[in-house]
Amino acid sequence: MLSANFEMKDLGEASFVLSIEICRDRARGLLGLSQKAYIRRVLQRFEMHNCAPGDVPIIKGDKFNKTQCPKNELERDSVKNIPYASAVGSLMYAQVCTRPDIAYAVSVLSRFQSNPGQEHWKAAKKHVFSCIFTDISSTWKAMEALYVSGKARAIGVSNFSSKKLGHLLEVARVPPVVNQVECHPSWQQAGLHAFCKSKGVHLSGYSPLGSPGSTWVNSDVLKNPILGMVAEKVGKTPAQVALR
């Protein structure tokens, strides 16, 4: 130890470094980093602390390019007071330290820092800020407390991917009973189903007839030709076949 060779005061284990909290759980052999306080300040600075939590920082179908940048003085005036560069910079610090999940979205939005448009700002607020708002570990601890106290008979999650569910299971004292996701013939979630089964988590499906208007999957389930062929063969409607 340094104290054996130098005159110094032992302040014990570090709890914070550069606004990053060091979380230790020796009983479970866990060591983690948290930027909850920093992220809370960032959200308040950009008036996003009351936003609804989001699931992903960017979704399929999102497209950003230079055509969305201001092209004249009127358009530039409409965004001149938007703190776009400051917001992206704040997100970059979170991305580098504790939130690698937002790295791709931040890298895309950072390309437009010199001349951002309204669409770029909307994307930063709608997807990235709402995504970092979600504090899953703290939320889950609160849910575990409800379960232990007997106020909840079971606790679960919704729309968790295999990766996201795996991260939760690493820190959960009470594992989720169920993971509810969209599931239908056009989106069967085979990989997620296998993962949930291996972890003892029941996979529950919603929107069995699809979700019209979604951009991430072909949701026109009832027009699926195979479904129609099976329905005709058994004398049922495509909806009845999909539900079975």
Coordinates of N, CA and C in Angstrom, one line a residue:
M1 N 0.8 -1.2 0.0 CA 0.0 0.0 0.0 C 0.9 1.3 0.0
L2 N 0.4 2.3 -0.6 CA 1.1 3.6 -0.6 C 1.4 4.1 0.7
S3 N 0.5 3.9 1.7 CA 0.6 4.4 3.1 C 1.9 3.8 3.8
A4 N 2.4 2.7 3.3 CA 3.5 2.1 3.9 C 4.8 2.8 3.5
N5 N 4.8 3.6 2.4 CA 6.0 4.2 2.0 C 5.8 5.8 2.0
F6 N 4.6 6.3 2.1 CA 4.4 7.7 2.1 C 3.5 8.1 3.3
E7 N 3.8 9.3 3.8 CA 2.9 9.8 4.8 C 1.6 10.3 4.2
M8 N 0.5 9.7 4.5 CA -0.7 10.0 3.9 C -1.9 9.6 4.7
K9 N -3.0 10.2 4.5 CA -4.2 9.9 5.3 C -5.1 8.9 4.5
D10 N -5.5 7.8 5.1 CA -6.4 6.8 4.4 C -7.8 7.3 4.6
L11 N -8.4 7.6 3.5 CA -9.8 8.0 3.5 C -10.8 6.9 3.2
G12 N -10.2 5.7 3.1 CA -11.1 4.5 2.8 C -11.4 4.4 1.3
E13 N -12.3 3.5 1.0 CA -12.6 3.2 -0.4 C -13.3 4.4 -1.1
A14 N -13.0 4.7 -2.3 CA -13.6 5.8 -3.0 C -15.1 5.4 -3.3
S15 N -15.9 6.4 -3.2 CA -17.4 6.2 -3.4 C -17.8 6.9 -4.7
F16 N -17.1 8.0 -5.1 CA -17.4 8.8 -6.3 C -16.1 9.2 -6.9
V17 N -16.0 9.1 -8.3 CA -14.9 9.6 -9.1 C -15.5 10.3 -10.3
L18 N -15.2 11.6 -10.4 CA -15.7 12.4 -11.5 C -17.2 12.2 -11.7
S19 N -17.9 12.3 -10.6 CA -19.4 12.2 -10.6 C -19.9 10.8 -10.9
I20 N -19.0 9.9 -10.9 CA -19.4 8.5 -11.2 C -19.4 7.7 -9.8
E21 N -20.5 7.2 -9.5 CA -20.6 6.4 -8.2 C -20.1 5.0 -8.4
I22 N -19.3 4.6 -7.4 CA -18.8 3.2 -7.4 C -19.7 2.4 -6.5
C23 N -20.3 1.4 -7.1 CA -21.3 0.6 -6.3 C -20.7 -0.8 -6.0
R24 N -20.6 -1.2 -4.8 CA -20.0 -2.5 -4.4 C -21.1 -3.3 -3.7
D25 N -21.1 -4.6 -4.0 CA -21.9 -5.6 -3.3 C -21.0 -6.8 -3.1
R26 N -20.2 -6.8 -2.1 CA -19.3 -7.9 -1.9 C -20.0 -9.3 -1.6
A27 N -21.2 -9.2 -1.0 CA -21.9 -10.4 -0.7 C -22.2 -11.2 -2.0
R28 N -22.5 -10.4 -3.0 CA -22.8 -11.1 -4.3 C -21.7 -11.0 -5.3
G29 N -20.6 -10.4 -4.9 CA -19.4 -10.3 -5.8 C -19.6 -9.4 -7.0
L30 N -20.4 -8.3 -6.7 CA -20.7 -7.3 -7.8 C -20.0 -6.0 -7.6
L31 N -19.5 -5.4 -8.7 CA -18.9 -4.1 -8.7 C -19.4 -3.3 -9.9
G32 N -20.0 -2.2 -9.7 CA -20.6 -1.4 -10.8 C -20.4 0.0 -10.7
L33 N -20.7 0.7 -11.8 CA -20.6 2.2 -11.8 C -22.0 2.8 -12.1
S34 N -22.3 3.9 -11.5 CA -23.6 4.6 -11.7 C -23.4 6.1 -11.9
Q35 N -24.2 6.6 -12.8 CA -24.2 8.1 -13.0 C -25.6 8.6 -12.8
K36 N -26.3 8.1 -11.9 CA -27.7 8.5 -11.6 C -27.8 10.0 -11.3
A37 N -26.9 10.5 -10.5 CA -27.0 11.9 -10.1 C -26.7 12.8 -11.3
Y38 N -25.6 12.4 -12.1 CA -25.3 13.2 -13.3 C -26.4 13.2 -14.3
I39 N -26.9 12.0 -14.6 CA -28.0 11.9 -15.5 C -29.2 12.7 -15.1
R40 N -29.5 12.7 -13.8 CA -30.6 13.5 -13.3 C -30.4 15.0 -13.5
R41 N -29.2 15.4 -13.3 CA -28.9 16.9 -13.5 C -29.0 17.2 -15.0
V42 N -28.5 16.3 -15.9 CA -28.6 16.6 -17.3 C -30.1 16.7 -17.7
L43 N -30.9 15.8 -17.3 CA -32.3 15.8 -17.6 C -33.0 17.1 -17.2
Q44 N -32.7 17.5 -16.0 CA -33.2 18.7 -15.4 C -32.8 20.0 -16.2
R45 N -31.5 19.9 -16.6 CA -30.9 21.1 -17.4 C -31.6 21.3 -18.7
F46 N -32.0 20.1 -19.3 CA -32.7 20.2 -20.6 C -34.2 20.0 -20.5
E47 N -34.7 20.1 -19.3 CA -36.1 20.1 -19.0 C -36.8 18.8 -19.6
M48 N -36.0 17.7 -19.3 CA -36.5 16.3 -19.7 C -36.7 15.4 -18.5
H49 N -36.7 16.0 -17.3 CA -36.8 15.2 -16.1 C -38.2 14.6 -15.9
N50 N -39.2 15.1 -16.6 CA -40.6 14.6 -16.5 C -41.0 13.8 -17.7
C51 N -40.0 13.5 -18.5 CA -40.4 12.7 -19.8 C -40.7 11.3 -19.4
A52 N -41.5 10.7 -20.3 CA -41.9 9.3 -20.2 C -40.7 8.4 -20.5
P53 N -40.4 7.4 -19.8 CA -39.2 6.5 -20.0 C -39.4 5.8 -21.4
G54 N -38.3 5.7 -22.1 CA -38.2 5.0 -23.4 C -37.5 3.7 -23.3
D55 N -37.6 2.9 -24.4 CA -37.0 1.6 -24.4 C -35.7 1.6 -25.1
V56 N -35.6 2.2 -26.3 CA -34.4 2.2 -27.1 C -34.0 3.6 -27.6
P57 N -32.7 3.9 -27.7 CA -32.3 5.2 -28.1 C -32.5 5.6 -29.5
I58 N -32.8 4.6 -30.4 CA -33.0 4.8 -31.8 C -33.8 3.6 -32.3
I59 N -34.8 3.9 -33.2 CA -35.6 2.7 -33.7 C -35.4 2.6 -35.2
K60 N -35.7 1.4 -35.7 CA -35.6 1.1 -37.1 C -36.6 2.1 -37.9
G61 N -36.0 2.7 -38.9 CA -36.9 3.6 -39.7 C -36.4 5.0 -39.4
D62 N -35.7 5.3 -38.3 CA -35.2 6.6 -38.1 C -34.1 7.0 -39.1
K63 N -34.2 8.1 -39.8 CA -33.2 8.4 -40.8 C -32.8 9.9 -40.6
F64 N -31.5 10.2 -40.5 CA -31.0 11.5 -40.2 C -30.0 11.9 -41.3
N65 N -30.1 13.0 -41.9 CA -29.1 13.4 -42.9 C -29.1 14.9 -43.0
K66 N -28.2 15.4 -43.9 CA -28.0 16.9 -44.1 C -29.2 17.6 -44.6
T67 N -30.1 16.9 -45.3 CA -31.3 17.5 -45.9 C -32.2 18.0 -44.8
Q68 N -32.0 17.5 -43.5 CA -32.9 18.0 -42.4 C -32.2 19.2 -41.7
C69 N -31.0 19.6 -42.1 CA -30.4 20.8 -41.5 C -31.0 22.1 -42.1
P70 N -30.9 23.1 -41.3 CA -31.5 24.4 -41.8 C -30.8 24.9 -43.1
K71 N -31.6 25.4 -44.0 CA -31.1 25.8 -45.3 C -31.2 27.3 -45.6
N72 N -31.8 28.0 -44.7 CA -31.9 29.5 -44.9 C -32.0 30.1 -43.5
E73 N -31.9 31.5 -43.5 CA -31.9 32.2 -42.2 C -33.1 32.0 -41.3
L74 N -34.3 31.8 -42.0 CA -35.5 31.6 -41.2 C -35.4 30.3 -40.4
E75 N -34.9 29.2 -41.1 CA -34.8 27.9 -40.5 C -33.7 28.0 -39.4
R76 N -32.6 28.7 -39.7 CA -31.5 28.8 -38.7 C -32.0 29.5 -37.4
D77 N -32.8 30.5 -37.6 CA -33.3 31.3 -36.5 C -34.2 30.5 -35.6
S78 N -34.9 29.5 -36.2 CA -35.8 28.6 -35.4 C -35.1 27.7 -34.5
V79 N -33.8 27.5 -34.7 CA -33.1 26.5 -33.9 C -31.9 27.2 -33.2
K80 N -31.7 28.5 -33.4 CA -30.5 29.1 -32.8 C -30.4 29.1 -31.3
N81 N -31.6 29.0 -30.6 CA -31.6 28.9 -29.2 C -31.7 27.5 -28.6
I82 N -31.6 26.5 -29.5 CA -31.7 25.1 -29.0 C -30.2 24.7 -28.6
P83 N -30.1 24.2 -27.4 CA -28.7 23.8 -26.9 C -28.3 22.5 -27.4
Y84 N -28.3 22.3 -28.7 CA -28.1 21.0 -29.3 C -26.7 20.4 -28.9
A85 N -25.6 21.2 -29.2 CA -24.3 20.8 -29.0 C -24.0 20.4 -27.5
S86 N -24.6 21.2 -26.6 CA -24.4 21.0 -25.2 C -25.1 19.7 -24.8
A87 N -26.3 19.4 -25.4 CA -27.0 18.2 -25.0 C -26.3 17.0 -25.5
V88 N -25.8 17.0 -26.8 CA -25.0 15.9 -27.3 C -23.7 15.7 -26.5
G89 N -23.1 16.7 -26.1 CA -21.9 16.6 -25.3 C -22.1 15.9 -24.0
S90 N -23.2 16.3 -23.4 CA -23.6 15.7 -22.1 C -23.9 14.2 -22.2
L91 N -24.6 13.9 -23.3 CA -24.9 12.5 -23.6 C -23.6 11.7 -23.9
M92 N -22.6 12.3 -24.5 CA -21.4 11.6 -24.8 C -20.7 11.2 -23.6
Y93 N -20.7 12.1 -22.5 CA -20.0 11.7 -21.3 C -20.7 10.5 -20.6
A94 N -22.0 10.5 -20.7 CA -22.7 9.3 -20.1 C -22.5 8.1 -20.9
Q95 N -22.4 8.3 -22.2 CA -22.1 7.1 -23.2 C -20.8 6.5 -22.9
V96 N -19.8 7.3 -22.7 CA -18.4 6.8 -22.5 C -18.2 6.1 -21.2
C97 N -18.9 6.6 -20.1 CA -18.7 6.1 -18.8 C -19.6 4.9 -18.4
T98 N -20.9 5.1 -18.6 CA -21.8 4.1 -18.1 C -23.0 3.7 -19.0
R99 N -23.1 4.4 -20.1 CA -24.3 4.1 -21.0 C -23.8 3.8 -22.4
P100 N -23.1 2.7 -22.7 CA -22.7 2.4 -24.0 C -23.8 2.0 -24.9
D101 N -25.0 1.8 -24.4 CA -26.2 1.5 -25.2 C -26.7 2.6 -26.0
I102 N -26.3 3.9 -25.6 CA -26.7 5.0 -26.4 C -25.6 5.5 -27.4
A103 N -24.5 4.7 -27.5 CA -23.4 5.2 -28.3 C -23.7 5.4 -29.7
Y104 N -24.4 4.5 -30.3 CA -24.7 4.6 -31.8 C -25.6 5.8 -32.0
A105 N -26.6 5.9 -31.2 CA -27.6 7.1 -31.4 C -26.8 8.4 -31.3
V106 N -26.0 8.5 -30.2 CA -25.3 9.7 -30.0 C -24.3 10.0 -31.1
S107 N -23.6 9.0 -31.6 CA -22.7 9.2 -32.7 C -23.4 9.7 -34.0
V108 N -24.6 9.2 -34.2 CA -25.3 9.7 -35.4 C -25.7 11.2 -35.2
L109 N -26.3 11.5 -34.1 CA -26.7 12.9 -33.8 C -25.6 13.8 -33.7
S110 N -24.4 13.4 -33.3 CA -23.2 14.3 -33.2 C -22.7 14.8 -34.5
R111 N -23.1 14.1 -35.6 CA -22.7 14.6 -36.9 C -23.3 15.9 -37.3
F112 N -24.3 16.3 -36.6 CA -25.0 17.6 -37.0 C -24.9 18.7 -36.0
Q113 N -23.8 18.6 -35.2 CA -23.7 19.6 -34.1 C -23.5 21.0 -34.7
S114 N -22.8 21.2 -35.8 CA -22.5 22.5 -36.4 C -23.8 23.1 -37.0
N115 N -24.7 22.3 -37.4 CA -25.9 22.8 -38.1 C -27.1 21.9 -37.9
P116 N -27.6 21.8 -36.6 CA -28.7 20.9 -36.3 C -30.0 21.4 -36.8
G117 N -30.9 20.5 -37.1 CA -32.2 20.8 -37.5 C -33.2 20.4 -36.4
Q118 N -34.5 20.8 -36.6 CA -35.5 20.4 -35.6 C -35.7 18.9 -35.5
E119 N -35.5 18.2 -36.6 CA -35.7 16.7 -36.5 C -34.6 16.1 -35.7
H120 N -33.4 16.6 -35.7 CA -32.3 16.1 -34.9 C -32.5 16.4 -33.4
W121 N -33.0 17.5 -33.1 CA -33.3 17.9 -31.7 C -34.5 17.0 -31.2
K122 N -35.5 16.8 -32.0 CA -36.6 16.0 -31.6 C -36.2 14.6 -31.3
A123 N -35.3 14.1 -32.2 CA -34.8 12.7 -32.0 C -34.0 12.6 -30.7
A124 N -33.2 13.6 -30.4 CA -32.4 13.6 -29.2 C -33.3 13.5 -27.9
K125 N -34.4 14.3 -28.0 CA -35.3 14.4 -26.8 C -36.2 13.1 -26.8
K126 N -36.7 12.8 -27.9 CA -37.7 11.7 -27.9 C -37.1 10.3 -27.6
H127 N -36.0 10.1 -28.1 CA -35.4 8.7 -28.0 C -34.2 8.6 -27.0
V128 N -33.2 9.5 -27.2 CA -32.0 9.3 -26.3 C -32.2 9.8 -24.9
F129 N -32.8 11.0 -24.7 CA -33.0 11.4 -23.4 C -34.0 10.6 -22.6
S130 N -35.1 10.1 -23.3 CA -36.1 9.3 -22.7 C -35.5 7.9 -22.3
C131 N -34.5 7.5 -23.1 CA -33.9 6.2 -22.8 C -33.0 6.2 -21.6
I132 N -32.2 7.3 -21.4 CA -31.3 7.4 -20.3 C -32.1 7.7 -19.0
F133 N -33.3 8.1 -19.2 CA -34.2 8.4 -18.0 C -34.5 7.2 -17.2
T134 N -34.5 6.0 -17.8 CA -34.9 4.8 -17.2 C -33.8 4.3 -16.3
D135 N -34.1 4.2 -15.0 CA -33.1 3.6 -14.0 C -33.7 2.2 -13.6
I136 N -33.3 1.2 -14.4 CA -33.9 -0.1 -14.2 C -33.6 -0.7 -12.9
S137 N -32.3 -0.6 -12.5 CA -31.9 -1.3 -11.2 C -32.6 -0.7 -10.0
S138 N -32.7 0.6 -9.9 CA -33.4 1.2 -8.8 C -34.9 0.9 -8.8
T139 N -35.5 0.9 -10.0 CA -36.9 0.6 -10.2 C -37.2 -0.9 -9.8
W140 N -36.3 -1.8 -10.2 CA -36.4 -3.2 -9.8 C -36.3 -3.4 -8.3
K141 N -35.4 -2.7 -7.7 CA -35.3 -2.8 -6.2 C -36.6 -2.4 -5.5
A142 N -37.2 -1.4 -6.0 CA -38.5 -1.0 -5.5 C -39.6 -2.0 -5.7
M143 N -39.5 -2.7 -6.8 CA -40.5 -3.7 -7.1 C -40.2 -5.0 -6.2
E144 N -38.9 -5.2 -6.0 CA -38.6 -6.4 -5.1 C -39.1 -6.1 -3.7
A145 N -39.0 -4.9 -3.3 CA -39.5 -4.5 -1.9 C -41.0 -4.7 -1.8
L146 N -41.7 -4.4 -2.9 CA -43.1 -4.7 -2.9 C -43.4 -6.2 -2.8
Y147 N -42.6 -7.0 -3.5 CA -42.8 -8.4 -3.5 C -42.5 -9.0 -2.1
V148 N -41.4 -8.6 -1.5 CA -41.0 -9.1 -0.2 C -42.0 -8.7 0.9
S149 N -42.6 -7.5 0.7 CA -43.5 -7.1 1.7 C -44.9 -7.7 1.6
G150 N -45.1 -8.4 0.5 CA -46.4 -9.1 0.3 C -47.4 -8.2 -0.5
K151 N -47.0 -7.1 -0.9 CA -47.9 -6.2 -1.6 C -48.1 -6.5 -3.1
A152 N -47.1 -7.4 -3.6 CA -47.2 -7.8 -4.9 C -47.0 -9.3 -4.9
R153 N -47.9 -10.1 -5.6 CA -47.7 -11.5 -5.6 C -46.6 -12.0 -6.6
A154 N -46.4 -11.2 -7.6 CA -45.3 -11.5 -8.6 C -44.9 -10.2 -9.3
I155 N -43.7 -10.2 -9.8 CA -43.2 -9.0 -10.5 C -42.6 -9.5 -11.8
G156 N -42.7 -8.6 -12.8 CA -42.2 -9.0 -14.1 C -41.8 -7.7 -14.9
V157 N -41.5 -7.9 -16.2 CA -41.0 -6.8 -17.1 C -41.8 -6.9 -18.4
S158 N -41.6 -5.9 -19.2 CA -42.2 -5.8 -20.5 C -41.2 -5.3 -21.5
N159 N -41.2 -5.8 -22.7 CA -40.4 -5.4 -23.8 C -38.9 -5.4 -23.5
F160 N -38.5 -6.4 -22.8 CA -37.1 -6.6 -22.5 C -36.4 -7.5 -23.5
S161 N -35.4 -7.1 -24.1 CA -34.6 -8.0 -25.0 C -33.8 -9.0 -24.2
S162 N -33.2 -9.9 -24.9 CA -32.4 -10.9 -24.2 C -31.2 -10.2 -23.4
K163 N -30.6 -9.2 -24.1 CA -29.5 -8.5 -23.4 C -29.9 -7.7 -22.2
K164 N -31.1 -7.0 -22.4 CA -31.6 -6.2 -21.3 C -32.0 -7.1 -20.1
L165 N -32.7 -8.2 -20.4 CA -33.1 -9.1 -19.4 C -31.9 -9.8 -18.7
G166 N -30.9 -10.1 -19.5 CA -29.7 -10.7 -18.9 C -29.0 -9.7 -17.9
H167 N -29.0 -8.4 -18.2 CA -28.4 -7.4 -17.3 C -29.2 -7.3 -16.0
L168 N -30.5 -7.4 -16.2 CA -31.4 -7.3 -15.0 C -31.2 -8.5 -14.1
L169 N -31.1 -9.7 -14.7 CA -30.9 -10.9 -13.9 C -29.6 -11.0 -13.1
E170 N -28.6 -10.2 -13.6 CA -27.3 -10.2 -12.9 C -27.4 -9.5 -11.6
V171 N -28.3 -8.5 -11.5 CA -28.4 -7.7 -10.2 C -29.7 -8.0 -9.4
A172 N -30.6 -8.7 -10.0 CA -31.9 -9.0 -9.3 C -31.8 -10.0 -8.2
R173 N -32.3 -9.7 -7.1 CA -32.4 -10.7 -6.0 C -33.7 -11.5 -6.2
V174 N -34.7 -10.9 -6.7 CA -35.9 -11.6 -7.1 C -36.1 -11.6 -8.6
P175 N -35.9 -12.7 -9.3 CA -36.0 -12.6 -10.8 C -37.4 -12.4 -11.2
P176 N -37.5 -11.7 -12.4 CA -38.9 -11.5 -13.0 C -39.6 -12.8 -13.3
V177 N -40.8 -12.9 -13.1 CA -41.6 -14.1 -13.4 C -42.0 -14.1 -14.9
V178 N -42.2 -12.9 -15.4 CA -42.7 -12.9 -16.8 C -42.0 -11.7 -17.6
N179 N -41.9 -11.9 -18.9 CA -41.5 -10.8 -19.8 C -42.5 -10.7 -20.9
Q180 N -43.2 -9.6 -20.9 CA -44.3 -9.4 -21.9 C -43.8 -8.7 -23.1
V181 N -44.0 -9.3 -24.3 CA -43.5 -8.7 -25.5 C -44.5 -8.9 -26.6
E182 N -44.4 -8.1 -27.7 CA -45.3 -8.3 -28.8 C -44.9 -9.6 -29.5
C183 N -45.8 -10.4 -29.8 CA -45.6 -11.8 -30.4 C -46.7 -12.2 -31.2
H184 N -46.4 -12.6 -32.5 CA -47.5 -13.0 -33.4 C -46.8 -13.8 -34.5
P185 N -47.5 -14.4 -35.5 CA -46.9 -15.1 -36.5 C -45.9 -14.4 -37.4
S186 N -46.0 -13.1 -37.5 CA -45.0 -12.3 -38.2 C -43.8 -11.9 -37.4
W187 N -43.9 -12.1 -36.1 CA -42.8 -11.8 -35.2 C -42.8 -12.7 -34.0
Q188 N -42.2 -13.9 -34.2 CA -42.4 -15.0 -33.3 C -41.4 -15.0 -32.1
Q189 N -40.4 -14.2 -32.1 CA -39.5 -14.0 -31.0 C -38.9 -15.3 -30.5
A190 N -38.4 -16.1 -31.5 CA -37.9 -17.4 -31.2 C -36.7 -17.3 -30.3
G191 N -35.7 -16.4 -30.6 CA -34.5 -16.3 -29.8 C -34.8 -15.9 -28.4
L192 N -35.7 -14.9 -28.3 CA -36.0 -14.4 -27.0 C -36.7 -15.4 -26.1
H193 N -37.6 -16.2 -26.8 CA -38.3 -17.2 -26.1 C -37.4 -18.3 -25.6
A194 N -36.4 -18.7 -26.4 CA -35.4 -19.7 -25.9 C -34.6 -19.1 -24.7
F195 N -34.2 -17.8 -24.8 CA -33.5 -17.2 -23.7 C -34.3 -17.2 -22.4
C196 N -35.5 -16.7 -22.5 CA -36.4 -16.7 -21.3 C -36.6 -18.0 -20.7
K197 N -36.8 -19.0 -21.6 CA -37.0 -20.4 -21.1 C -35.8 -20.9 -20.3
S198 N -34.6 -20.6 -20.8 CA -33.4 -21.0 -20.2 C -33.2 -20.4 -18.8
K199 N -33.8 -19.2 -18.6 CA -33.6 -18.5 -17.4 C -34.9 -18.6 -16.4
G200 N -35.8 -19.4 -16.9 CA -37.0 -19.6 -16.0 C -38.0 -18.5 -16.0
V201 N -37.9 -17.7 -17.1 CA -38.8 -16.5 -17.2 C -39.9 -16.8 -18.2
H202 N -41.2 -16.7 -17.8 CA -42.2 -16.9 -18.8 C -42.4 -15.8 -19.8
L203 N -42.5 -16.1 -21.0 CA -42.6 -15.1 -22.1 C -44.1 -15.0 -22.4
S204 N -44.7 -13.8 -22.2 CA -46.1 -13.6 -22.5 C -46.2 -12.7 -23.7
G205 N -47.1 -13.0 -24.6 CA -47.2 -12.2 -25.8 C -48.4 -11.3 -25.8
Y206 N -48.3 -10.1 -26.4 CA -49.4 -9.2 -26.6 C -49.5 -8.9 -28.1
S207 N -50.6 -8.3 -28.5 CA -50.8 -7.9 -29.9 C -50.7 -9.2 -30.8
P208 N -51.5 -10.2 -30.5 CA -51.4 -11.4 -31.3 C -51.8 -11.3 -32.8
L209 N -52.6 -10.2 -33.0 CA -53.0 -9.9 -34.4 C -52.1 -8.8 -35.0
G210 N -51.0 -8.5 -34.4 CA -50.1 -7.5 -35.0 C -50.4 -6.1 -34.4
S211 N -49.6 -5.1 -34.7 CA -49.8 -3.8 -34.3 C -49.7 -2.8 -35.4
P212 N -50.8 -2.5 -36.0 CA -50.8 -1.6 -37.2 C -50.1 -0.3 -36.9
G213 N -49.3 0.2 -37.8 CA -48.6 1.5 -37.7 C -47.2 1.3 -37.2
S214 N -46.8 0.1 -36.7 CA -45.4 0.0 -36.2 C -44.5 -0.1 -37.4
T215 N -43.2 0.4 -37.2 CA -42.3 0.5 -38.3 C -41.2 -0.6 -38.2
W216 N -41.1 -1.3 -37.1 CA -40.0 -2.3 -36.9 C -40.3 -3.7 -37.4
V217 N -41.6 -4.0 -37.7 CA -41.9 -5.3 -38.2 C -43.2 -5.3 -39.1
N218 N -43.3 -6.2 -40.0 CA -44.5 -6.3 -40.8 C -45.6 -6.8 -39.9
S219 N -46.5 -5.8 -39.6 CA -47.6 -6.1 -38.6 C -48.9 -6.5 -39.3
D220 N -48.9 -6.6 -40.6 CA -50.2 -7.0 -41.2 C -50.4 -8.5 -41.2
V221 N -50.6 -9.0 -40.0 CA -50.6 -10.4 -39.7 C -51.8 -11.1 -40.5
L222 N -52.9 -10.5 -40.5 CA -54.1 -11.1 -41.1 C -54.1 -11.2 -42.6
K223 N -53.1 -10.5 -43.2 CA -52.9 -10.7 -44.7 C -51.8 -11.6 -45.0
N224 N -51.2 -12.3 -44.0 CA -50.1 -13.2 -44.2 C -50.6 -14.4 -45.1
P225 N -50.0 -14.7 -46.3 CA -50.5 -15.7 -47.2 C -50.6 -17.1 -46.5
I226 N -49.6 -17.4 -45.7 CA -49.5 -18.8 -45.1 C -50.7 -18.9 -44.1
L227 N -50.9 -17.8 -43.3 CA -52.0 -17.8 -42.4 C -53.3 -18.0 -43.1
G228 N -53.5 -17.3 -44.2 CA -54.7 -17.4 -45.0 C -54.9 -18.8 -45.5
M229 N -53.9 -19.4 -46.0 CA -53.9 -20.8 -46.5 C -54.4 -21.8 -45.5
V230 N -53.8 -21.6 -44.3 CA -54.1 -22.5 -43.2 C -55.6 -22.3 -42.7
A231 N -56.0 -21.0 -42.7 CA -57.4 -20.7 -42.3 C -58.4 -21.3 -43.2
E232 N -58.1 -21.2 -44.5 CA -59.0 -21.7 -45.5 C -59.1 -23.3 -45.4
K233 N -58.0 -23.9 -45.1 CA -57.9 -25.3 -45.0 C -58.7 -25.9 -43.8
V234 N -58.7 -25.2 -42.7 CA -59.3 -25.6 -41.5 C -60.7 -25.0 -41.3
G235 N -61.1 -24.1 -42.2 CA -62.4 -23.5 -42.1 C -62.5 -22.5 -41.0
K236 N -61.4 -21.8 -40.7 CA -61.4 -20.7 -39.7 C -61.0 -19.4 -40.3
T237 N -61.1 -18.3 -39.5 CA -60.6 -17.0 -40.0 C -59.1 -16.9 -39.7
P238 N -58.4 -16.0 -40.4 CA -57.0 -15.8 -40.2 C -56.8 -15.4 -38.7
A239 N -57.7 -14.6 -38.1 CA -57.5 -14.2 -36.7 C -57.6 -15.4 -35.8
Q240 N -58.5 -16.3 -36.0 CA -58.6 -17.5 -35.2 C -57.4 -18.3 -35.3
V241 N -56.8 -18.5 -36.4 CA -55.6 -19.3 -36.6 C -54.4 -18.6 -35.9
A242 N -54.3 -17.2 -36.0 CA -53.3 -16.5 -35.4 C -53.3 -16.6 -33.8
L243 N -54.5 -16.6 -33.3 CA -54.7 -16.7 -31.9 C -54.4 -18.1 -31.3
R244 N -54.5 -19.1 -32.2 CA -54.2 -20.5 -31.8 C -52.7 -20.7 -31.8

